Coordinates of C-alpha atoms in Angstrom, one line a residue:
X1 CA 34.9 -8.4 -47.5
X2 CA 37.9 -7.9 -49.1
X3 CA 39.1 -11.2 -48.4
X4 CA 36.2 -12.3 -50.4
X5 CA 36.6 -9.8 -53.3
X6 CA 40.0 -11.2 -53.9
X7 CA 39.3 -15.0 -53.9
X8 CA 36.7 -14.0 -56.3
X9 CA 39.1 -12.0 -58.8
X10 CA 41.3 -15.0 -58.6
X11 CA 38.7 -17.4 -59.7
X12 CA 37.9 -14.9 -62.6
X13 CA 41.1 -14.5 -64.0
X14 CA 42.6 -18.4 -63.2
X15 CA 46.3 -18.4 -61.5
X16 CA 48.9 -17.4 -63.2
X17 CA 50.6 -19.6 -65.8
X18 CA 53.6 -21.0 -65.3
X19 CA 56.6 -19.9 -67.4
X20 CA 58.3 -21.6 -69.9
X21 CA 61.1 -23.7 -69.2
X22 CA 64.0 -23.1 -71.7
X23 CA 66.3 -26.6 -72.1
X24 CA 69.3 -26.1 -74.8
X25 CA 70.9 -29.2 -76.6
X26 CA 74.2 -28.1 -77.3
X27 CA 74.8 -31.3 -79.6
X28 CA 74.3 -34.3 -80.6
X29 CA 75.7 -38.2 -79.3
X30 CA 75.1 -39.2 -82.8
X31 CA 74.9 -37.7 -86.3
X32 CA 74.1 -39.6 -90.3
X33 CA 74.8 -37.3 -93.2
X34 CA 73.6 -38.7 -96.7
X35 CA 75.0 -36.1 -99.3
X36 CA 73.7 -35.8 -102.7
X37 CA 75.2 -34.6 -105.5
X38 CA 73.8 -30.8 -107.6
X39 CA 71.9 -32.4 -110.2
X40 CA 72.5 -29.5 -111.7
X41 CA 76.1 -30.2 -112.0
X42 CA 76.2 -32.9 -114.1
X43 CA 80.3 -34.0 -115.2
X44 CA 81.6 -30.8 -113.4
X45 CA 83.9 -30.2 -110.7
X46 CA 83.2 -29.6 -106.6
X47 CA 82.7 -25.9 -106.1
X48 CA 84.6 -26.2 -103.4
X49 CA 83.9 -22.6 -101.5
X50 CA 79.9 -22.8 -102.5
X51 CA 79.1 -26.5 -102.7
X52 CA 75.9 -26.7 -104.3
X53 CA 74.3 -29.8 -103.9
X54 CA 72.5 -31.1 -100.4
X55 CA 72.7 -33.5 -97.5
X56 CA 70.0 -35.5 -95.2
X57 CA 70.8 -35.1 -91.3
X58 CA 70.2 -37.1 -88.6
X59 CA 70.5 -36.5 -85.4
X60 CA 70.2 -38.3 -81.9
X61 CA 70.2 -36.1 -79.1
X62 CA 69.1 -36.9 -75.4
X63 CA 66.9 -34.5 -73.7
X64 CA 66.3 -33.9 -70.3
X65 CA 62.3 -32.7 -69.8
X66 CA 60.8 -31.4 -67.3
X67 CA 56.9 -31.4 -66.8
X68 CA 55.1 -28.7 -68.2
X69 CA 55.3 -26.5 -71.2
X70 CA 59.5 -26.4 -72.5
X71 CA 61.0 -24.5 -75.5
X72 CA 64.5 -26.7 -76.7
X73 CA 66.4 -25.5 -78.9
X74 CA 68.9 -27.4 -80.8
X75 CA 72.4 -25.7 -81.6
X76 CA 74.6 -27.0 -83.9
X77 CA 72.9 -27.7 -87.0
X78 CA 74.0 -26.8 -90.4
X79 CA 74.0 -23.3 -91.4
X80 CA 71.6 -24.2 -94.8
X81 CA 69.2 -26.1 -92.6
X82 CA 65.2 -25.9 -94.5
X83 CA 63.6 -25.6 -91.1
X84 CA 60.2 -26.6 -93.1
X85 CA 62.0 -30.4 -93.8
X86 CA 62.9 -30.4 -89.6
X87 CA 61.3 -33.4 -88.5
X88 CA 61.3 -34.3 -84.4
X89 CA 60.2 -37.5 -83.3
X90 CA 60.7 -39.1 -79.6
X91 CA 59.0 -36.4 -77.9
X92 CA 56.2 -37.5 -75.3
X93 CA 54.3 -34.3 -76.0
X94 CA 55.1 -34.3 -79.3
X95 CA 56.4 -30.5 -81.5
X96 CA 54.0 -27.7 -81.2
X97 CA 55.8 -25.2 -83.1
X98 CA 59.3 -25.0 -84.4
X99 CA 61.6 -21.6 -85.6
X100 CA 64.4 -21.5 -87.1
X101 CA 66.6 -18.6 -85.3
X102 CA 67.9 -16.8 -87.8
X103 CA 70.1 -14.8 -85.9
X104 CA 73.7 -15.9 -84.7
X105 CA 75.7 -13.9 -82.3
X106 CA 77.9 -11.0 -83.9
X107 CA 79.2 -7.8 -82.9
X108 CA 76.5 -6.6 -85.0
X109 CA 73.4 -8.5 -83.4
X110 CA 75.0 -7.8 -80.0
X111 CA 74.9 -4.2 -80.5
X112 CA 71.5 -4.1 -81.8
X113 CA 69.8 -6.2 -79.0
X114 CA 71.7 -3.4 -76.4
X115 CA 70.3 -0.4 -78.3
X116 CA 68.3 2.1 -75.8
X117 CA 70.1 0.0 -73.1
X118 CA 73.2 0.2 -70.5
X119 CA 76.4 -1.4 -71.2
X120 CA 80.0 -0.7 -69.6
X121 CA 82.7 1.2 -71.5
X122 CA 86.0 -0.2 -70.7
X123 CA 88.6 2.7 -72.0
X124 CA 92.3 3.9 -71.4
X125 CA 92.3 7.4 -69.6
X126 CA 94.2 10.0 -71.8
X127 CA 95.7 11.5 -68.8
X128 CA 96.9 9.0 -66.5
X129 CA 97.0 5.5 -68.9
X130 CA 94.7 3.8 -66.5
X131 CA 92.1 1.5 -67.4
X132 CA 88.9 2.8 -66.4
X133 CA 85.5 1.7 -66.6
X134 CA 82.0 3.5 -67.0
X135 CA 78.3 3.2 -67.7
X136 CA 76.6 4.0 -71.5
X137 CA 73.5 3.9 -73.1
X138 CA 73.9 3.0 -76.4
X139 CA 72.3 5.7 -78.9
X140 CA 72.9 4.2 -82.4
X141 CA 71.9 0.9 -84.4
X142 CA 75.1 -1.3 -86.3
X143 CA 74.6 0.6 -89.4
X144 CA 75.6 4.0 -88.5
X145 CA 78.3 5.0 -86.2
X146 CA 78.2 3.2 -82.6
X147 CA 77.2 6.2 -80.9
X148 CA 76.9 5.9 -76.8
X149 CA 76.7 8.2 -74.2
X150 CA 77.9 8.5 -71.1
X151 CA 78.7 11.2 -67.8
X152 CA 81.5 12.9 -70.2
X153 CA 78.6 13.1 -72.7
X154 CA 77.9 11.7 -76.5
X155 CA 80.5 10.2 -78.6
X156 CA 81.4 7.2 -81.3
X157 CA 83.5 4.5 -80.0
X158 CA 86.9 4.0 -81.1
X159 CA 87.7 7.6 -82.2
X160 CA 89.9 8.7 -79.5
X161 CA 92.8 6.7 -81.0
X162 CA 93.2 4.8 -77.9
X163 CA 91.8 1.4 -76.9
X164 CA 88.2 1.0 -76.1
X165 CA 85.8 -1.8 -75.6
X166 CA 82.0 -2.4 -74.7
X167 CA 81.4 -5.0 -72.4
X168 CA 77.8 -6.8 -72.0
X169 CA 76.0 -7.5 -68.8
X170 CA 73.9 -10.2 -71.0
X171 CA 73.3 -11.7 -74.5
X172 CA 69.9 -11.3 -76.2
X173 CA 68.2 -14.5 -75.6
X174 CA 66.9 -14.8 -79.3
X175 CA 71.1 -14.9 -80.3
X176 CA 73.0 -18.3 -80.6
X177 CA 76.7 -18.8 -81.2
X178 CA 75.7 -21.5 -84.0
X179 CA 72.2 -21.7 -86.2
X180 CA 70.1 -22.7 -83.9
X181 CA 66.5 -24.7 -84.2
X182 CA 63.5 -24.2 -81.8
X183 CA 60.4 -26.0 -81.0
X184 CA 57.7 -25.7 -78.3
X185 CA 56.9 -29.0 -76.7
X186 CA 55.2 -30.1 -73.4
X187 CA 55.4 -33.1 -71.3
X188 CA 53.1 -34.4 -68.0
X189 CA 56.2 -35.2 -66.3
X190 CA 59.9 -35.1 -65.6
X191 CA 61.4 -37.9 -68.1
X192 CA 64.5 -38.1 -70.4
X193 CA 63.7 -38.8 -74.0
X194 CA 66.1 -39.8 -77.1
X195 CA 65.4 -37.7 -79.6
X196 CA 65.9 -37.7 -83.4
X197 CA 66.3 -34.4 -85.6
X198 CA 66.3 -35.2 -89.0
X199 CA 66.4 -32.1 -91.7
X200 CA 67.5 -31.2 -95.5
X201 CA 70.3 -28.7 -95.5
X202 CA 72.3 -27.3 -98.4
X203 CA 76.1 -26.4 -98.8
X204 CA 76.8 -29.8 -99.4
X205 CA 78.2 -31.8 -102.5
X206 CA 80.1 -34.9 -103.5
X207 CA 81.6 -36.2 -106.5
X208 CA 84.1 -39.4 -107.6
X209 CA 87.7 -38.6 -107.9
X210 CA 89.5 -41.8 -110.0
X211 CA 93.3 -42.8 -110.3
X212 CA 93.6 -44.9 -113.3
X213 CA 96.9 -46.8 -113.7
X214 CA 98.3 -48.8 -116.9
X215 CA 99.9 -52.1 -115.9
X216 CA 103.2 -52.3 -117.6
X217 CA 102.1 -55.1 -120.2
X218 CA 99.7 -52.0 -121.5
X219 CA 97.0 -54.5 -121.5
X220 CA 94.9 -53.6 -118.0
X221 CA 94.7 -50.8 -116.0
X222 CA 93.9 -50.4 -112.3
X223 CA 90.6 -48.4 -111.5
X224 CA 90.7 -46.6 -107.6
X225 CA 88.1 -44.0 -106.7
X226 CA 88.1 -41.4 -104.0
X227 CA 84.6 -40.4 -102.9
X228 CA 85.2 -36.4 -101.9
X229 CA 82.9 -34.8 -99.7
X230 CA 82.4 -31.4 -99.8
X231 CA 80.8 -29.4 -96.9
X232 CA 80.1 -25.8 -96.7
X233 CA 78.5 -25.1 -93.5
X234 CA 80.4 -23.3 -90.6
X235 CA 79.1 -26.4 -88.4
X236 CA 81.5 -29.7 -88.2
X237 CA 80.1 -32.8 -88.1
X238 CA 82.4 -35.0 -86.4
X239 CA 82.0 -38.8 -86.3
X240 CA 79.2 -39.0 -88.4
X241 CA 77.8 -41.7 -90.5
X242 CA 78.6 -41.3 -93.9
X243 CA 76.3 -41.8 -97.0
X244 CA 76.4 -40.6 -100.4
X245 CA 74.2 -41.5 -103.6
X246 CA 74.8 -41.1 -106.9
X247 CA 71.7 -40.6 -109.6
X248 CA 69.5 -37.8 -110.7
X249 CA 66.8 -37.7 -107.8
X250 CA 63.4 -36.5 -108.5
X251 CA 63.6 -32.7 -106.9
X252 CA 60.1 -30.4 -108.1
X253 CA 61.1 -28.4 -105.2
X254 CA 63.8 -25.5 -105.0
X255 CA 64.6 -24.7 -101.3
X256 CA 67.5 -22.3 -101.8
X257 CA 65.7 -19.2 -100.5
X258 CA 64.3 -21.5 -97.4
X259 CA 68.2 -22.5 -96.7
X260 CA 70.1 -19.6 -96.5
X261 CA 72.5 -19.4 -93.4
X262 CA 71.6 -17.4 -90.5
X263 CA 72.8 -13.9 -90.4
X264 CA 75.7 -12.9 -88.4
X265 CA 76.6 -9.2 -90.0
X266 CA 80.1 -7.6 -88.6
X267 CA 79.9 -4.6 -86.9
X268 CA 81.3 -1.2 -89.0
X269 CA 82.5 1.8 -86.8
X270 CA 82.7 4.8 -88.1
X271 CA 84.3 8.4 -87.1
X272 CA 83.1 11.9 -87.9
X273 CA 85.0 12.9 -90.9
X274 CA 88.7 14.2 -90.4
X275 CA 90.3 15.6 -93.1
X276 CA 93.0 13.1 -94.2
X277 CA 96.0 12.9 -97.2
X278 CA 93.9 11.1 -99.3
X279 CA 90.7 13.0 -99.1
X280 CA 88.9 10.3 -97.9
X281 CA 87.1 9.6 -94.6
X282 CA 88.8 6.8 -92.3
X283 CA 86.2 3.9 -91.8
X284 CA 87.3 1.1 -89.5
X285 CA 85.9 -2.2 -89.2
X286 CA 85.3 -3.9 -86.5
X287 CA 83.8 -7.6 -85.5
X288 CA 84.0 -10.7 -87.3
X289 CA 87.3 -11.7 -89.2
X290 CA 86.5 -12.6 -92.9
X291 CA 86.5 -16.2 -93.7
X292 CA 89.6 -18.1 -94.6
X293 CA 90.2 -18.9 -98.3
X294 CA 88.3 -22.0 -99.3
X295 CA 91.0 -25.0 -98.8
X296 CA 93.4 -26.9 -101.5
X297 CA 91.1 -29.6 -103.1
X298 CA 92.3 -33.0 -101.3
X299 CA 95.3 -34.4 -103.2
X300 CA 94.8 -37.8 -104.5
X301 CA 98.0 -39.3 -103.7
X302 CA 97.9 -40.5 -107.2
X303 CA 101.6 -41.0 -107.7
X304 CA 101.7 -43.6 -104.9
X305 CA 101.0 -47.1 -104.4
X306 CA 97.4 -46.6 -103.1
X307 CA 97.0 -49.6 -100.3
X308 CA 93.1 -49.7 -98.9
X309 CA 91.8 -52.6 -97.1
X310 CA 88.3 -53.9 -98.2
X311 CA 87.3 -53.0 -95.2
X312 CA 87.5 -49.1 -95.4
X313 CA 86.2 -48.7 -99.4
X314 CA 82.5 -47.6 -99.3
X315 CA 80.1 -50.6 -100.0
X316 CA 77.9 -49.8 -103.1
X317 CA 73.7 -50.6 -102.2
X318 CA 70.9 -50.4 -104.0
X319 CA 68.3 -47.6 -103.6
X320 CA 65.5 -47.4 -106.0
X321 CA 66.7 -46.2 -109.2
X322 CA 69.7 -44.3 -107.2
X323 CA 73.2 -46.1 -106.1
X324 CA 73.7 -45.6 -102.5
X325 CA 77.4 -45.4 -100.8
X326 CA 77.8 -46.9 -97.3
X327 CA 81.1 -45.8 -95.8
X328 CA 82.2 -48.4 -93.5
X329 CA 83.4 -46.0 -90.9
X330 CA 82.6 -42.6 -88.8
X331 CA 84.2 -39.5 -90.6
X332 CA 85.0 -36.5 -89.5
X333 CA 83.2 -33.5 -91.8
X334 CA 84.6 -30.4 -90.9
X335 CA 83.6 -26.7 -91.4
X336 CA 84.1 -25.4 -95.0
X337 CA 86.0 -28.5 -95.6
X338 CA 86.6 -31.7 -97.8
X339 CA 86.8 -35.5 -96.9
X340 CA 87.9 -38.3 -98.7
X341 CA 87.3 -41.8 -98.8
X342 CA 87.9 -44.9 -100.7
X343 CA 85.3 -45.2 -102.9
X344 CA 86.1 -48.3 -105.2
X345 CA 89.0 -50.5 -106.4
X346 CA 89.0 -52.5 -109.3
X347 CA 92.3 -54.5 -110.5
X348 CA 93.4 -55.7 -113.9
X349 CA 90.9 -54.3 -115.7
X350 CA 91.4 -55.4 -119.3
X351 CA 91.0 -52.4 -122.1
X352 CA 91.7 -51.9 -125.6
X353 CA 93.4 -48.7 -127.4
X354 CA 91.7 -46.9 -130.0
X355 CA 92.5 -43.5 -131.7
X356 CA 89.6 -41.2 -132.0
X357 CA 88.2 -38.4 -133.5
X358 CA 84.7 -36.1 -134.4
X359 CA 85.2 -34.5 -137.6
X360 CA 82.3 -32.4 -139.4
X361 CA 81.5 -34.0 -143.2
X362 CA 81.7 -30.0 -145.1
X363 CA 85.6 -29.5 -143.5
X364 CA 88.5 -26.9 -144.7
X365 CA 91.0 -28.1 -147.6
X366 CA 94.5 -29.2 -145.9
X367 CA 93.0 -29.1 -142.7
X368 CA 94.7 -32.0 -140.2
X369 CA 95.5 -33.0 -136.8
X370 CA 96.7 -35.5 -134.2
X371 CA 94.1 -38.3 -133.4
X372 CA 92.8 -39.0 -129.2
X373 CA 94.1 -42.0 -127.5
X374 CA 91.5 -43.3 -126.1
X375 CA 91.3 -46.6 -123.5
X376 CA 88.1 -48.4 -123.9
X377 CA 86.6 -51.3 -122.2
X378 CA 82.9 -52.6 -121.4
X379 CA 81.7 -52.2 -117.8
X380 CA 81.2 -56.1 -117.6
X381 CA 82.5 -58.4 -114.8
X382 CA 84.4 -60.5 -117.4
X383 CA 86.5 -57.7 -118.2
X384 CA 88.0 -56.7 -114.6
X385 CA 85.1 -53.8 -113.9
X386 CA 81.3 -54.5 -113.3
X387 CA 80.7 -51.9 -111.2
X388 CA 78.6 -48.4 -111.2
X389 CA 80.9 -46.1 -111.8
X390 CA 79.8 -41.9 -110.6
X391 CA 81.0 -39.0 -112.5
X392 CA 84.3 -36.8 -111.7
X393 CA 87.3 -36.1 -112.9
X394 CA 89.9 -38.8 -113.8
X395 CA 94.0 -38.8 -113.8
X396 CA 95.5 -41.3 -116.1
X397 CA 99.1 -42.9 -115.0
X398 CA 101.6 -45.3 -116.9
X399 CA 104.3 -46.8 -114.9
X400 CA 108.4 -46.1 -116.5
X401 CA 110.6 -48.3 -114.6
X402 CA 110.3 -47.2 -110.5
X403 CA 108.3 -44.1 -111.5
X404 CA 104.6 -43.5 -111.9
X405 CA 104.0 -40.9 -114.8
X406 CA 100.8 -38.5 -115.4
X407 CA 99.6 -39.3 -118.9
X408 CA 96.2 -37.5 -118.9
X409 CA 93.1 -35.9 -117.1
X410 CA 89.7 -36.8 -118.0
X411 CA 86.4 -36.8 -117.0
X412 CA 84.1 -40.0 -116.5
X413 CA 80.6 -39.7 -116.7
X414 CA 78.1 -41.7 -115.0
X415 CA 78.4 -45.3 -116.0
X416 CA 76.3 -48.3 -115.4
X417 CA 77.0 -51.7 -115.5
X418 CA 77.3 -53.1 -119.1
X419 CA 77.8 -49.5 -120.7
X420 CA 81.5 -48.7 -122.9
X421 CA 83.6 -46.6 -120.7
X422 CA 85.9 -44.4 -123.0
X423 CA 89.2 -42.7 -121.4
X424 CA 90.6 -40.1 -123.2
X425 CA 94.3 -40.5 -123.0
X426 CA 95.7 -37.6 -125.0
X427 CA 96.7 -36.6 -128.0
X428 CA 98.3 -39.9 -130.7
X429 CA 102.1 -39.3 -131.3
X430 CA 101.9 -41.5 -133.9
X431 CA 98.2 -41.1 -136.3
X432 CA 96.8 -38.1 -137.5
X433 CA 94.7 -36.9 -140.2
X434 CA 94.4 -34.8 -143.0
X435 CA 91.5 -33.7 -145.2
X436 CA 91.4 -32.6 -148.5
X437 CA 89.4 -31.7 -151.2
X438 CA 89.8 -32.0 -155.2
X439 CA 87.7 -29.4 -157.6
X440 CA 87.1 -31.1 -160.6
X441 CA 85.4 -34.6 -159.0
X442 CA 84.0 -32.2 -156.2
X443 CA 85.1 -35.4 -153.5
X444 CA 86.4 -34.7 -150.0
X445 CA 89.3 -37.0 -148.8
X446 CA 90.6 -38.4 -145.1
X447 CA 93.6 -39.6 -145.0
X448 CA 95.3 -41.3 -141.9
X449 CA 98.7 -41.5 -141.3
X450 CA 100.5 -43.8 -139.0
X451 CA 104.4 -42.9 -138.2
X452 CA 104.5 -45.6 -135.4
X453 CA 105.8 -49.2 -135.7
X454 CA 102.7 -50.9 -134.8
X455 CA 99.2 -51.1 -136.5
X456 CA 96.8 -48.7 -135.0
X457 CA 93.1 -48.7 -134.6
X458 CA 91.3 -45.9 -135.9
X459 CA 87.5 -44.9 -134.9
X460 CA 86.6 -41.6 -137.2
X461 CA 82.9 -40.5 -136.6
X462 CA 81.8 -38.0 -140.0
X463 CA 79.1 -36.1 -138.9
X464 CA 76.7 -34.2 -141.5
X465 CA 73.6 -32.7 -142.0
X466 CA 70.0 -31.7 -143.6
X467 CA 72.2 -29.5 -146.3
X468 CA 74.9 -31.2 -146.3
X469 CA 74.5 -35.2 -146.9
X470 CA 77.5 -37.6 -147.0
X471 CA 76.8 -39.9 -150.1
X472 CA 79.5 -42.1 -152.3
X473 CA 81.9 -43.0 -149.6
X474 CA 85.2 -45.1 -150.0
X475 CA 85.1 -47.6 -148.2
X476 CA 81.4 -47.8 -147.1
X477 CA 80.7 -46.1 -144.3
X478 CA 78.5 -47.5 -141.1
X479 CA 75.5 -45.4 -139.6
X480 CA 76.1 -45.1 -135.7
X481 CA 74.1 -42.2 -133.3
X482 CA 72.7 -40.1 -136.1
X483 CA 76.4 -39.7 -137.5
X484 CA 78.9 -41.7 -139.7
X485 CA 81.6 -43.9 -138.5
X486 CA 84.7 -45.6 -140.5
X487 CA 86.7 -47.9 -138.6
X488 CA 89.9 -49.0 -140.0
X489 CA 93.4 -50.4 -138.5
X490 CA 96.1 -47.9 -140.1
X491 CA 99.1 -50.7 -140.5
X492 CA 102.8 -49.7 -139.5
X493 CA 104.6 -46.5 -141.6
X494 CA 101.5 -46.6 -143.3
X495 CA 98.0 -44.8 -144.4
X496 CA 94.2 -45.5 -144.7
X497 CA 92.6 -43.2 -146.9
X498 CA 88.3 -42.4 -147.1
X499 CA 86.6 -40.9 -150.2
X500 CA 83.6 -38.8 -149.9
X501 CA 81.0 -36.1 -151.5
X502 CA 78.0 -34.3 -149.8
X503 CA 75.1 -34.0 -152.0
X504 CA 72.6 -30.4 -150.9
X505 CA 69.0 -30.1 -151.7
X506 CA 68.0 -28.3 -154.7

């Protein structure tokens, strides 16, 4: 009978279900990383410590399955991984669930997972210097004092003075060394599968980096571009597939909060208060170092003869609206780290020189100034360029003899083929300008002057306003942008002067 009462309860309640098999991939064969710039960033530098644009993963991994219900979880990925955007595909079974693990291994989480339960105290006896082991409970979470106790009773570690250490039968199994993502998946039989993880992560960001150097005839200029690649994550990438793509993308969508890195807290041990010279209680800290300054933005090895083979500068694609950068070989992108690659390199573009300036219409009496120098040509084929051309900063060289010399720094702003691409070059040694203004004819005056031996080009834009109109000018004056422009060549040891009055409502 009791034979039968069992059978029966079995029948009732089903056999028991089988448990599920945990498979960790601890990295990938393969990796693609398409970075996009902050939108938000618009002509501005890398932040080099807190890059603040994003980056498309993708991932091949090969997995080894058995049959039956398995839980994989992928290590490795980037700390600002948006687990929503985690996309798995090459799975017989298919995803059933996936988590983001949001807790890495740290003193901190390691004590926390152990609270209520045993560990081993490894400490120096007092009385004979021996090292000597024994079993604790620990009593306390990471935020107060790491309180254990033992046979010799209750106490905080690391307040005898003299070397002690907590040693760990096991690690949590909800702790990775590296963010980790997990997904539930099942399979009706043993089989290996290729696998591809592809996710949106932030901490990434790239921008253009150009050496621009003037030919000695001062006629063209050589245009080289580094692309630099910023990433932020604690993860390297190493022989990855490198993308980039410059353009605003549509983005309705802000995932900061859903991409924060996992949390890995140090561990803080404190004593019971001793008095002390200061007056103060002694806290020590224990567990994770703090992270290394950010490093040295790449140099550009500017002041060199920069030699790159067509082979290793970035080929430039079309995608959509966007410009998409294909670097021809695997990079290395490594932990809270930049890369650099050739970009672009145009030769003997041709460029002419024009001296520059804004000025406001209602100006102060005697007020004057040096001019810009400013290096101008159209982003056409015919003139040595017809190429995009992404935004970042810009150093300016002029060869003197043997030696390469830094004229200026700039910026260059997204430029598309066929726009007028201005470099500012620094101040004019030669043309300045000097206002005035006479009382009785109530006229304002600009007057250029050129010291140099040459004739120069002058570009002055006069801008003015709803109370403050620019009428009756001398020479006529041309409506450009919503502002005035006179252009004039100033001859040699000589001047160009431009007569004006503003006219306000009544």
């Amino acid at each position: 009978m009791r034979r039968w009462l069992i059978l029966l309860l079995l029948a009732m309640t089903g056999a028991p279900a089988s448990a599920q098999t945990l498979i960790v991939s601890p990295g990938a064969q393969s990796r693609s990383v398409t970075v996009y710039r902050d939108p938000q960033r618009g002509e501005g530098s890398i932040n080099a410590r807190f890059p603040t644009g994003f980056a498309l993963v993708t991932e091949q991994r090969r997995i080894t399955l058995p049959p039956g219900d398995s839980t994989i979880r992928f290590e490795g990925v980037a700390d600002g991984m948006i687990a929503v955007s985690a996309a798995v595909t090459g799975l017989p079974g298919g995803v059933i669930q996936k988590n983001r693990d949001a807790r890495l291994l740290s003193p901190a989480s390691l004590t926390l997972g152990a609270l209520g339960k045993a560990v081993h105290l490894r400490r120096t006896d007092p009385a004979t210097g021996k090292v000597v082991e024994q079993d604790a409970i620990v009593r306390s979470t990471p935020d107060q004092a790491l309180v254990i106790e033992s046979a010799d009773g209750v106490e905080a570690v690391r307040c005898s003075g003299l070397p002690e250490t907590l040693i760990h039968d096991t690690v949590p199994s909800d702790l990775s060394v590296t963010p980790t993502l997990s997904i539930d998946t099942q399979s009706d039989r043993a089989t290996q599968a290729d696998v591809t993880l592809t996710y949106l992560t932030t901490g990434f960001d790239w921008a253009a980096d150009y050496v621009a150097r003037i030919a000695p005839d001062g006629q063209t200029l050589d245009l080289f571009a580094w692309l630099t690649v910023a990433n932020g994550n604690s993860v390297a990438f190493p022989d990855a597939r490198l993308l980039a793509i410059a353009g605003r993308l549509n983005r309705t969508s802000d995932y900061d909060a859903l991409g924060r890195a996992p949390d890995a807290p140090p561990l803080y041990l404190s004593c019971w208060p001793e008095p002390s010279y200061d007056g103060e209680d002694d806290e020590m800290v224990y567990g994770m170092a703090p992270p290394p300054p950010p490093p040295p933005p790449p140099a550009m090895m500017a002041a060199q003869e920069i030699m790159v083979t067509g082979r290793r500068v970035a080929t430039q694609e079309e995608l959509g609206d966007l410009k998409l950068y294909r670097v021809p070989m695997t990079v290395d992108l490594n932990p809270n780290g930049q890369k650099q690659v050739a970009l672009l390199h145009q030769r003997a573009i041709a460029f002419t020189t024009v001296h520059t300036a804004r000025l406001s219409a209602q100006g102060e009496a005697s007020e004057g100034g040096p001019l810009t120098r400013t290096l101008r040509f159209t982003n056409r084929r015919e003139s040595g360029a017809g190429v995009p051309l992404p935004s970042g900063g810009l150093s300016l060289f002029a060869m003197r003899g043997v030696e390469s010399l830094l004229l200026a720094q700039a910026r260059m702003r997204d430029q598309a083929i066929g726009d007028k691409v201005e470099i500012a070059a620094g101040q004019s040694p030669h043309l300045r300008y000097e206002r005035s203004f006479d009382d009785k004819t109530q006229r304002y005056g600009l007057r250029l002057i050129n010291s140099g031996t040459e004739p120069l080009v002058a570009e002055i834009i006069v801008q003015d306003d709803e109370a403050n109109r620019l009428v009756g000018s001398r020479p006529r004056l041309v409506r450009r942008d919503g502002a005035w422009l006179w252009a004039v060549t100033v001859p040699a040891q000589g001047t160009a002067q431009l007569d004006y009055r503003l006219r306000t409502p009544r």
